[in-house]
Amino acid sequence: MKKIILTGDRPTGKLHLGHYVGSLRRRVQLQNEGDYDRMFVFMADVQALTDNADNPEKIRQNIIEVALDYLSAGLDPARCTLYIQSQIPELAELTTYLMNLVTVSRVQRNPTVKTEIRMRNFEANIPVGFFCYPVSQAADIAAFKATTIPVGEDQEPMIELTRELVRRFNQVYREVLVEPNIMLPENTTARRLPGTDGKEKMSKSLGNCIYLSDDAETVWQKVKGMYTDPLHINLNDPGHVEGNAVFTYLDAFATDQDFADFWPEFKTLDELKAAYTHGGIGDMKCKKLLNSVINRMLEPIRERRHAFEQDVPEIFNILRKGSEDAREAASQTMDEVRKAMQIDYFNDAALIQQQAEKFKK
Ligand code: TRP
């Protein structure tokens, strides 16, 4: 069977370091390793509209932000199909058919959606489109017969539902769709990067993000203000690395090379952690290290971004071409889907003949 990688993001804001460690970095690696038959990465604008119906301008503005983030992080349109969800109407069609194969109570049993409903104060008035977005997400995946979905832990319930819907479709109609597998980030720090304020998650609405597009000065201002260890008041107090955002970020980003170049007194992060825990290591020095680590990582991304920003019409061309290619792939699956569901009336010679005989006197 073909190995098809597919993943995407809602274009509701610029991508930040949480996106980068949680999925973007991995996608670029997967792309560069080339161990797949096809790779699709898309902007889920239809899904973004399910809770932003009255604010399409926000989505419009962020399409190009996310495209710039993708391209500057290293996604390459020659190796990876980049497209916009709304430009593939076949996805809406498949969503409609999949909705018949799942119950309301099954869709309700989704912890990620439950959290989102609470966060948006939707409780009493959930838009139907929002409620059903996991089904639409199953269509996003199934329409491309994707096998491998690199996403964060919070997407697990969506992939599980997709698998159920694929099995159900194949059982009710015919074996057409393919069950996907989730591909989670390798290590636990990458699974959820806390905000700069130490809160559980980096999130635009909490204002605790470092963006891929932040310049060096902005990164330093944010790192300088980061949450560390509230019990580490005097230099010689023993420090805590657990729950200390600076150390969580170092876990996610720092390499031994970074230590050699920026703080040669320590060979590895474990050595620094031991010293910090013992006492005598200042938070500011750790923040300076982290700043160097992040800026070294972001510098090539910034350079590529700067180049891409000079020709934005070309980015729209890339997305248009990608959307055409993606549509081609989805419409092939939809031909099979309609045939399996026996709603391909005009291609169904047996149906036409049977009906003709039935009515002929
Ligand atoms: N729900 C995903 C998010 O919020 C975006 C998404 C939509 C997606 N459709 C998808 C991810 C299909 C992977 C596969 O980030």
CSV table of C-alpha atoms and ligand atoms in Angstrom, one decimal:
chain,number,residue,atom,x,y,z
A,1,MET,CA,0.0,0.0,0.0
A,2,LYS,CA,1.1,3.6,-0.7
A,3,LYS,CA,2.3,5.7,2.2
A,4,ILE,CA,0.5,9.0,2.1
A,5,ILE,CA,1.3,11.7,4.7
A,6,LEU,CA,-1.3,14.3,5.3
A,7,THR,CA,-1.7,17.1,7.8
A,8,GLY,CA,-2.8,20.7,8.2
A,9,ASP,CA,-3.5,23.7,10.4
A,10,ARG,CA,-6.3,26.1,10.9
A,11,PRO,CA,-5.2,29.4,9.4
A,12,THR,CA,-6.3,31.5,12.4
A,13,GLY,CA,-2.9,33.0,13.3
A,14,LYS,CA,0.8,32.9,12.7
A,15,LEU,CA,2.5,29.6,13.7
A,16,HIS,CA,4.6,29.6,16.9
A,17,LEU,CA,7.3,27.5,18.5
A,18,GLY,CA,4.6,25.1,19.8
A,19,HIS,CA,3.5,24.3,16.3
A,20,TYR,CA,7.1,24.0,15.3
A,21,VAL,CA,8.2,21.4,17.9
A,22,GLY,CA,4.8,19.8,17.9
A,23,SER,CA,4.5,19.1,14.2
A,24,LEU,CA,6.1,21.5,11.7
A,25,ARG,CA,9.7,20.4,12.4
A,26,ARG,CA,8.7,16.8,11.9
A,27,ARG,CA,6.9,17.4,8.7
A,28,VAL,CA,10.0,19.0,7.2
A,29,GLN,CA,12.0,16.0,8.3
A,30,LEU,CA,9.5,13.6,6.8
A,31,GLN,CA,9.6,15.5,3.6
A,32,ASN,CA,13.3,15.5,3.4
A,33,GLU,CA,13.7,11.9,4.2
A,34,GLY,CA,11.4,11.2,1.3
A,35,ASP,CA,10.2,7.9,2.7
A,36,TYR,CA,6.6,8.2,1.4
A,37,ASP,CA,4.7,8.2,-1.9
A,38,ARG,CA,3.0,11.6,-1.4
A,39,MET,CA,2.8,14.3,1.1
A,40,PHE,CA,-0.1,16.8,1.5
A,41,VAL,CA,-0.1,19.8,3.9
A,42,PHE,CA,-3.0,22.1,3.9
A,43,MET,CA,-4.7,25.1,5.4
A,44,ALA,CA,-7.9,24.1,7.0
A,45,ASP,CA,-9.8,27.3,6.3
A,46,VAL,CA,-13.2,25.5,6.2
A,47,GLN,CA,-12.5,24.2,9.7
A,48,ALA,CA,-11.3,27.6,10.8
A,49,LEU,CA,-14.6,29.1,9.6
A,50,THR,CA,-16.7,26.7,11.8
A,51,ASP,CA,-16.0,29.0,14.8
A,52,ASN,CA,-15.2,32.2,12.9
A,53,ALA,CA,-18.1,32.3,10.5
A,54,ASP,CA,-18.5,36.1,11.1
A,55,ASN,CA,-14.9,36.8,10.6
A,56,PRO,CA,-13.7,35.5,7.3
A,57,GLU,CA,-11.3,38.4,7.0
A,58,LYS,CA,-9.2,36.9,9.8
A,59,ILE,CA,-8.9,33.6,7.9
A,60,ARG,CA,-8.1,35.4,4.6
A,61,GLN,CA,-5.3,37.4,6.3
A,62,ASN,CA,-3.8,34.3,7.9
A,63,ILE,CA,-3.7,32.1,4.8
A,64,ILE,CA,-0.6,33.9,3.6
A,65,GLU,CA,0.9,34.1,7.2
A,66,VAL,CA,0.7,30.3,7.5
A,67,ALA,CA,1.9,29.7,3.9
A,68,LEU,CA,4.9,31.9,4.7
A,69,ASP,CA,5.5,29.9,7.9
A,70,TYR,CA,5.3,26.6,6.0
A,71,LEU,CA,7.7,27.7,3.2
A,72,SER,CA,10.2,29.3,5.5
A,73,ALA,CA,10.2,26.3,7.9
A,74,GLY,CA,11.3,24.3,4.8
A,75,LEU,CA,8.2,22.7,3.3
A,76,ASP,CA,9.0,22.5,-0.4
A,77,PRO,CA,6.2,22.7,-3.0
A,78,ALA,CA,8.2,20.4,-5.3
A,79,ARG,CA,8.0,17.6,-2.7
A,80,CYS,CA,4.9,18.4,-0.8
A,81,THR,CA,1.4,19.4,-2.1
A,82,LEU,CA,0.4,22.6,-0.3
A,83,TYR,CA,-3.2,23.6,-0.7
A,84,ILE,CA,-6.3,25.3,0.8
A,85,GLN,CA,-9.1,23.1,2.1
A,86,SER,CA,-12.0,25.3,0.7
A,87,GLN,CA,-10.7,24.9,-2.8
A,88,ILE,CA,-11.4,21.1,-2.8
A,89,PRO,CA,-15.3,20.9,-2.9
A,90,GLU,CA,-15.0,17.1,-3.0
A,91,LEU,CA,-14.2,17.4,0.8
A,92,ALA,CA,-17.6,18.9,1.5
A,93,GLU,CA,-19.3,16.2,-0.6
A,94,LEU,CA,-17.5,13.4,1.3
A,95,THR,CA,-18.3,15.1,4.6
A,96,THR,CA,-22.0,14.9,3.8
A,97,TYR,CA,-21.9,11.2,3.1
A,98,LEU,CA,-19.8,10.4,6.2
A,99,MET,CA,-22.3,12.2,8.4
A,100,ASN,CA,-24.8,9.5,7.7
A,101,LEU,CA,-22.5,6.9,9.2
A,102,VAL,CA,-22.0,8.4,12.7
A,103,THR,CA,-24.4,9.3,15.5
A,104,VAL,CA,-24.7,12.6,17.3
A,105,SER,CA,-23.8,10.9,20.6
A,106,ARG,CA,-20.6,9.5,19.0
A,107,VAL,CA,-19.6,12.9,17.7
A,108,GLN,CA,-20.3,14.4,21.2
A,109,ARG,CA,-17.9,12.0,22.8
A,110,ASN,CA,-14.8,13.9,21.7
A,111,PRO,CA,-12.6,15.4,24.5
A,112,THR,CA,-10.9,17.9,22.3
A,113,VAL,CA,-14.2,19.3,21.0
A,114,LYS,CA,-15.6,19.4,24.5
A,115,THR,CA,-12.6,21.5,25.6
A,116,GLU,CA,-13.0,23.8,22.7
A,117,ILE,CA,-16.7,24.3,23.4
A,118,ARG,CA,-15.9,25.3,26.9
A,119,MET,CA,-13.1,27.6,25.9
A,120,ARG,CA,-15.4,29.4,23.4
A,121,ASN,CA,-18.4,29.6,25.7
A,122,PHE,CA,-20.4,27.8,23.1
A,123,GLU,CA,-22.2,25.5,25.6
A,124,ALA,CA,-25.8,26.5,24.8
A,125,ASN,CA,-25.3,27.5,21.2
A,126,ILE,CA,-22.9,25.3,19.3
A,127,PRO,CA,-22.9,26.0,15.6
A,128,VAL,CA,-23.8,22.7,13.7
A,129,GLY,CA,-20.8,23.2,11.5
A,130,PHE,CA,-18.5,23.4,14.5
A,131,PHE,CA,-20.1,20.4,16.1
A,132,CYS,CA,-19.5,18.3,12.9
A,133,TYR,CA,-16.0,19.5,12.2
A,134,PRO,CA,-14.5,16.1,13.3
A,135,VAL,CA,-16.5,14.5,10.5
A,136,SER,CA,-15.3,17.0,8.0
A,137,GLN,CA,-11.8,16.3,9.3
A,138,ALA,CA,-12.3,12.6,8.6
A,139,ALA,CA,-13.2,13.6,5.1
A,140,ASP,CA,-10.0,15.7,4.8
A,141,ILE,CA,-8.1,12.6,5.5
A,142,ALA,CA,-10.1,9.9,3.8
A,143,ALA,CA,-10.5,11.8,0.5
A,144,PHE,CA,-6.7,11.4,0.0
A,145,LYS,CA,-6.5,7.9,1.3
A,146,ALA,CA,-3.9,9.2,3.7
A,147,THR,CA,-2.1,6.6,5.8
A,148,THR,CA,0.0,8.7,8.1
A,149,ILE,CA,-1.2,11.8,10.0
A,150,PRO,CA,1.5,13.7,11.9
A,151,VAL,CA,-0.3,15.7,14.5
A,152,GLY,CA,-0.3,16.6,18.2
A,153,GLU,CA,-1.9,14.5,20.9
A,154,ASP,CA,-5.0,16.7,20.9
A,155,GLN,CA,-5.9,15.4,17.5
A,156,GLU,CA,-6.1,11.8,18.6
A,157,PRO,CA,-9.9,11.8,19.0
A,158,MET,CA,-10.2,13.0,15.4
A,159,ILE,CA,-8.0,10.3,14.0
A,160,GLU,CA,-9.9,7.7,16.0
A,161,LEU,CA,-13.2,8.9,14.6
A,162,THR,CA,-11.7,8.9,11.1
A,163,ARG,CA,-10.7,5.3,11.5
A,164,GLU,CA,-14.2,4.3,12.6
A,165,LEU,CA,-15.8,6.2,9.7
A,166,VAL,CA,-13.5,4.5,7.2
A,167,ARG,CA,-14.2,1.1,8.6
A,168,ARG,CA,-17.9,1.8,8.6
A,169,PHE,CA,-17.9,3.1,5.0
A,170,ASN,CA,-15.9,0.1,3.8
A,171,GLN,CA,-18.3,-2.3,5.5
A,172,VAL,CA,-21.6,-0.6,4.4
A,173,TYR,CA,-20.5,0.0,0.8
A,174,ARG,CA,-17.3,-1.4,-0.4
A,175,GLU,CA,-13.6,-1.3,0.4
A,176,VAL,CA,-12.6,2.1,-0.9
A,177,LEU,CA,-11.3,4.2,1.9
A,178,VAL,CA,-8.0,3.7,3.9
A,179,GLU,CA,-7.6,3.7,7.7
A,180,PRO,CA,-5.1,6.3,8.7
A,181,ASN,CA,-2.6,6.1,11.6
A,182,ILE,CA,-1.7,8.9,13.8
A,183,MET,CA,2.0,9.8,14.1
A,184,LEU,CA,2.7,11.6,17.4
A,185,PRO,CA,5.7,13.7,18.1
A,186,GLU,CA,8.6,11.6,19.3
A,187,ASN,CA,9.3,13.0,22.7
A,188,THR,CA,7.0,14.3,25.4
A,189,THR,CA,8.4,17.9,25.6
A,190,ALA,CA,7.5,18.2,21.9
A,191,ARG,CA,3.9,17.1,22.6
A,192,ARG,CA,3.0,20.3,24.4
A,193,LEU,CA,5.2,23.3,24.7
A,194,PRO,CA,4.1,25.5,27.6
A,195,GLY,CA,3.7,29.3,27.0
A,196,THR,CA,6.4,31.8,28.0
A,197,ASP,CA,4.3,32.4,31.1
A,198,GLY,CA,4.7,28.7,32.1
A,199,LYS,CA,1.0,28.0,31.4
A,200,GLU,CA,0.2,24.6,30.0
A,201,LYS,CA,0.0,25.6,26.4
A,202,MET,CA,1.4,28.2,24.0
A,203,SER,CA,-1.7,29.9,22.6
A,204,LYS,CA,-2.3,33.1,20.8
A,205,SER,CA,-5.3,34.0,23.0
A,206,LEU,CA,-3.1,33.7,26.1
A,207,GLY,CA,-0.5,36.0,24.6
A,208,ASN,CA,2.3,33.7,25.6
A,209,CYS,CA,3.8,32.7,22.2
A,210,ILE,CA,7.1,33.0,20.5
A,211,TYR,CA,6.3,33.2,16.7
A,212,LEU,CA,8.4,31.7,14.0
A,213,SER,CA,8.3,35.1,12.4
A,214,ASP,CA,9.5,37.0,15.5
A,215,ASP,CA,12.7,38.9,15.0
A,216,ALA,CA,15.7,38.4,17.2
A,217,GLU,CA,15.0,41.4,19.5
A,218,THR,CA,11.3,40.3,20.0
A,219,VAL,CA,12.5,36.8,20.9
A,220,TRP,CA,14.9,38.2,23.5
A,221,GLN,CA,12.2,40.4,25.1
A,222,LYS,CA,9.9,37.4,25.4
A,223,VAL,CA,12.7,35.1,26.7
A,224,LYS,CA,13.8,37.7,29.2
A,225,GLY,CA,10.3,37.8,30.6
A,226,MET,CA,9.8,34.0,30.8
A,227,TYR,CA,8.5,32.2,33.8
A,228,THR,CA,11.2,30.2,35.6
A,229,ASP,CA,11.2,28.9,39.2
A,230,PRO,CA,9.4,31.2,41.7
A,231,LEU,CA,11.4,29.6,44.5
A,232,HIS,CA,14.7,30.4,42.9
A,233,ILE,CA,15.1,33.9,44.4
A,234,ASN,CA,18.8,34.2,45.3
A,235,LEU,CA,21.6,32.9,43.1
A,236,ASN,CA,22.6,30.2,45.5
A,237,ASP,CA,19.1,28.9,46.2
A,238,PRO,CA,18.6,25.4,44.7
A,239,GLY,CA,16.6,25.7,41.5
A,240,HIS,CA,13.8,23.5,40.1
A,241,VAL,CA,13.8,22.5,36.5
A,242,GLU,CA,10.4,20.7,36.7
A,243,GLY,CA,7.7,23.2,35.5
A,244,ASN,CA,10.4,25.7,34.7
A,245,ALA,CA,9.5,26.9,31.2
A,246,VAL,CA,13.1,27.9,30.4
A,247,PHE,CA,14.2,24.3,31.0
A,248,THR,CA,11.3,22.9,29.1
A,249,TYR,CA,12.2,24.9,26.1
A,250,LEU,CA,15.9,23.9,26.4
A,251,ASP,CA,14.7,20.3,26.5
A,252,ALA,CA,12.9,20.9,23.3
A,253,PHE,CA,15.5,22.8,21.4
A,254,ALA,CA,19.1,22.8,22.9
A,255,THR,CA,21.7,20.6,21.3
A,256,ASP,CA,25.1,19.7,22.7
A,257,GLN,CA,26.6,21.9,19.9
A,258,ASP,CA,24.7,24.8,21.4
A,259,PHE,CA,26.4,24.1,24.8
A,260,ALA,CA,29.8,24.0,23.0
A,261,ASP,CA,29.2,27.3,21.3
A,262,PHE,CA,27.2,29.2,23.9
A,263,TRP,CA,28.1,27.8,27.4
A,264,PRO,CA,31.1,25.5,27.2
A,265,GLU,CA,31.3,25.2,30.9
A,266,PHE,CA,28.6,22.5,30.5
A,267,LYS,CA,28.7,19.8,27.9
A,268,THR,CA,25.1,18.8,28.0
A,269,LEU,CA,21.7,20.0,29.2
A,270,ASP,CA,21.8,17.4,32.0
A,271,GLU,CA,25.0,18.9,33.4
A,272,LEU,CA,23.4,22.4,33.4
A,273,LYS,CA,20.3,21.0,35.0
A,274,ALA,CA,22.3,19.3,37.8
A,275,ALA,CA,24.2,22.6,38.5
A,276,TYR,CA,20.9,24.6,38.5
A,277,THR,CA,19.2,22.2,40.8
A,278,HIS,CA,22.2,22.4,43.2
A,279,GLY,CA,22.2,26.2,43.2
A,280,GLY,CA,24.5,28.9,42.0
A,281,ILE,CA,23.2,29.3,38.4
A,282,GLY,CA,21.4,32.5,37.6
A,283,ASP,CA,18.1,32.5,35.6
A,284,MET,CA,19.4,35.3,33.4
A,285,LYS,CA,22.3,33.2,32.2
A,286,CYS,CA,19.9,30.3,31.4
A,287,LYS,CA,17.7,32.8,29.5
A,288,LYS,CA,20.7,34.1,27.5
A,289,LEU,CA,21.5,30.6,26.5
A,290,LEU,CA,17.9,29.8,25.5
A,291,ASN,CA,17.8,33.1,23.5
A,292,SER,CA,20.9,32.0,21.6
A,293,VAL,CA,19.5,28.5,21.0
A,294,ILE,CA,16.2,29.8,19.7
A,295,ASN,CA,17.7,32.5,17.5
A,296,ARG,CA,20.2,30.1,16.0
A,297,MET,CA,17.2,27.8,15.1
A,298,LEU,CA,15.1,30.6,13.8
A,299,GLU,CA,17.7,32.4,11.8
A,300,PRO,CA,17.6,30.3,8.6
A,301,ILE,CA,13.8,30.3,8.8
A,302,ARG,CA,13.8,34.1,9.0
A,303,GLU,CA,16.1,34.3,6.0
A,304,ARG,CA,13.9,32.1,3.9
A,305,ARG,CA,10.8,34.1,5.0
A,306,HIS,CA,12.4,37.3,4.0
A,307,ALA,CA,13.0,35.9,0.5
A,308,PHE,CA,9.5,34.6,0.1
A,309,GLU,CA,8.0,37.9,1.4
A,310,GLN,CA,9.4,39.6,-1.6
A,311,ASP,CA,7.2,37.7,-4.0
A,312,VAL,CA,3.8,37.0,-2.4
A,313,PRO,CA,1.9,36.6,-5.7
A,314,GLU,CA,4.2,33.6,-6.3
A,315,ILE,CA,3.0,32.1,-3.0
A,316,PHE,CA,-0.6,32.4,-4.2
A,317,ASN,CA,0.5,30.6,-7.4
A,318,ILE,CA,2.1,27.8,-5.4
A,319,LEU,CA,-1.2,27.4,-3.4
A,320,ARG,CA,-3.3,27.5,-6.5
A,321,LYS,CA,-1.2,24.8,-8.2
A,322,GLY,CA,-1.2,22.7,-5.0
A,323,SER,CA,-5.0,23.0,-4.7
A,324,GLU,CA,-5.4,21.9,-8.3
A,325,ASP,CA,-3.2,18.8,-7.7
A,326,ALA,CA,-4.9,18.0,-4.5
A,327,ARG,CA,-8.3,18.3,-6.1
A,328,GLU,CA,-7.3,15.9,-8.8
A,329,ALA,CA,-6.4,13.3,-6.1
A,330,ALA,CA,-9.6,13.8,-4.1
A,331,SER,CA,-11.8,13.6,-7.1
A,332,GLN,CA,-10.4,10.2,-8.0
A,333,THR,CA,-11.3,8.9,-4.6
A,334,MET,CA,-14.8,10.5,-5.0
A,335,ASP,CA,-15.4,8.7,-8.2
A,336,GLU,CA,-14.8,5.5,-6.3
A,337,VAL,CA,-16.9,6.6,-3.4
A,338,ARG,CA,-19.9,7.4,-5.6
A,339,LYS,CA,-19.5,4.1,-7.4
A,340,ALA,CA,-19.4,2.2,-4.1
A,341,MET,CA,-22.5,4.1,-2.9
A,342,GLN,CA,-24.2,3.4,-6.3
A,343,ILE,CA,-24.9,7.1,-6.8
A,344,ASP,CA,-22.9,7.2,-10.1
A,345,TYR,CA,-26.2,6.9,-12.0
A,346,PHE,CA,-25.1,8.0,-15.4
A,347,ASN,CA,-22.2,5.6,-15.5
A,348,ASP,CA,-24.3,2.7,-14.2
A,349,ALA,CA,-25.4,0.8,-17.4
A,350,ALA,CA,-26.9,-2.0,-15.4
A,351,LEU,CA,-29.2,0.4,-13.6
A,352,ILE,CA,-30.3,2.1,-16.8
A,353,GLN,CA,-31.1,-1.3,-18.4
A,354,GLN,CA,-32.9,-2.7,-15.3
A,355,GLN,CA,-35.1,0.4,-15.1
A,356,ALA,CA,-35.8,0.4,-18.8
A,357,GLU,CA,-37.0,-3.2,-18.6
A,358,LYS,CA,-39.0,-2.6,-15.5
A,359,PHE,CA,-41.1,0.1,-17.1
A,360,LYS,CA,-41.3,-1.1,-20.8
A,361,LYS,CA,-44.7,-2.5,-21.7
B,1,TRP,N1,-7.8,20.0,13.5
B,1,TRP,C1,-6.5,20.4,13.1
B,1,TRP,C2,-6.0,21.5,14.0
B,1,TRP,O1,-6.7,22.1,14.7
B,1,TRP,C3,-6.4,20.9,11.6
B,1,TRP,C4,-6.9,19.8,10.7
B,1,TRP,C5,-8.0,19.9,9.9
B,1,TRP,C6,-6.2,18.6,10.4
B,1,TRP,N2,-8.1,18.8,9.1
B,1,TRP,C7,-7.0,18.0,9.4
B,1,TRP,C8,-5.0,18.0,10.8
B,1,TRP,C9,-6.6,16.7,8.8
B,1,TRP,C10,-4.7,16.8,10.2
B,1,TRP,C11,-5.5,16.1,9.3
B,1,TRP,O2,-4.8,21.7,14.0
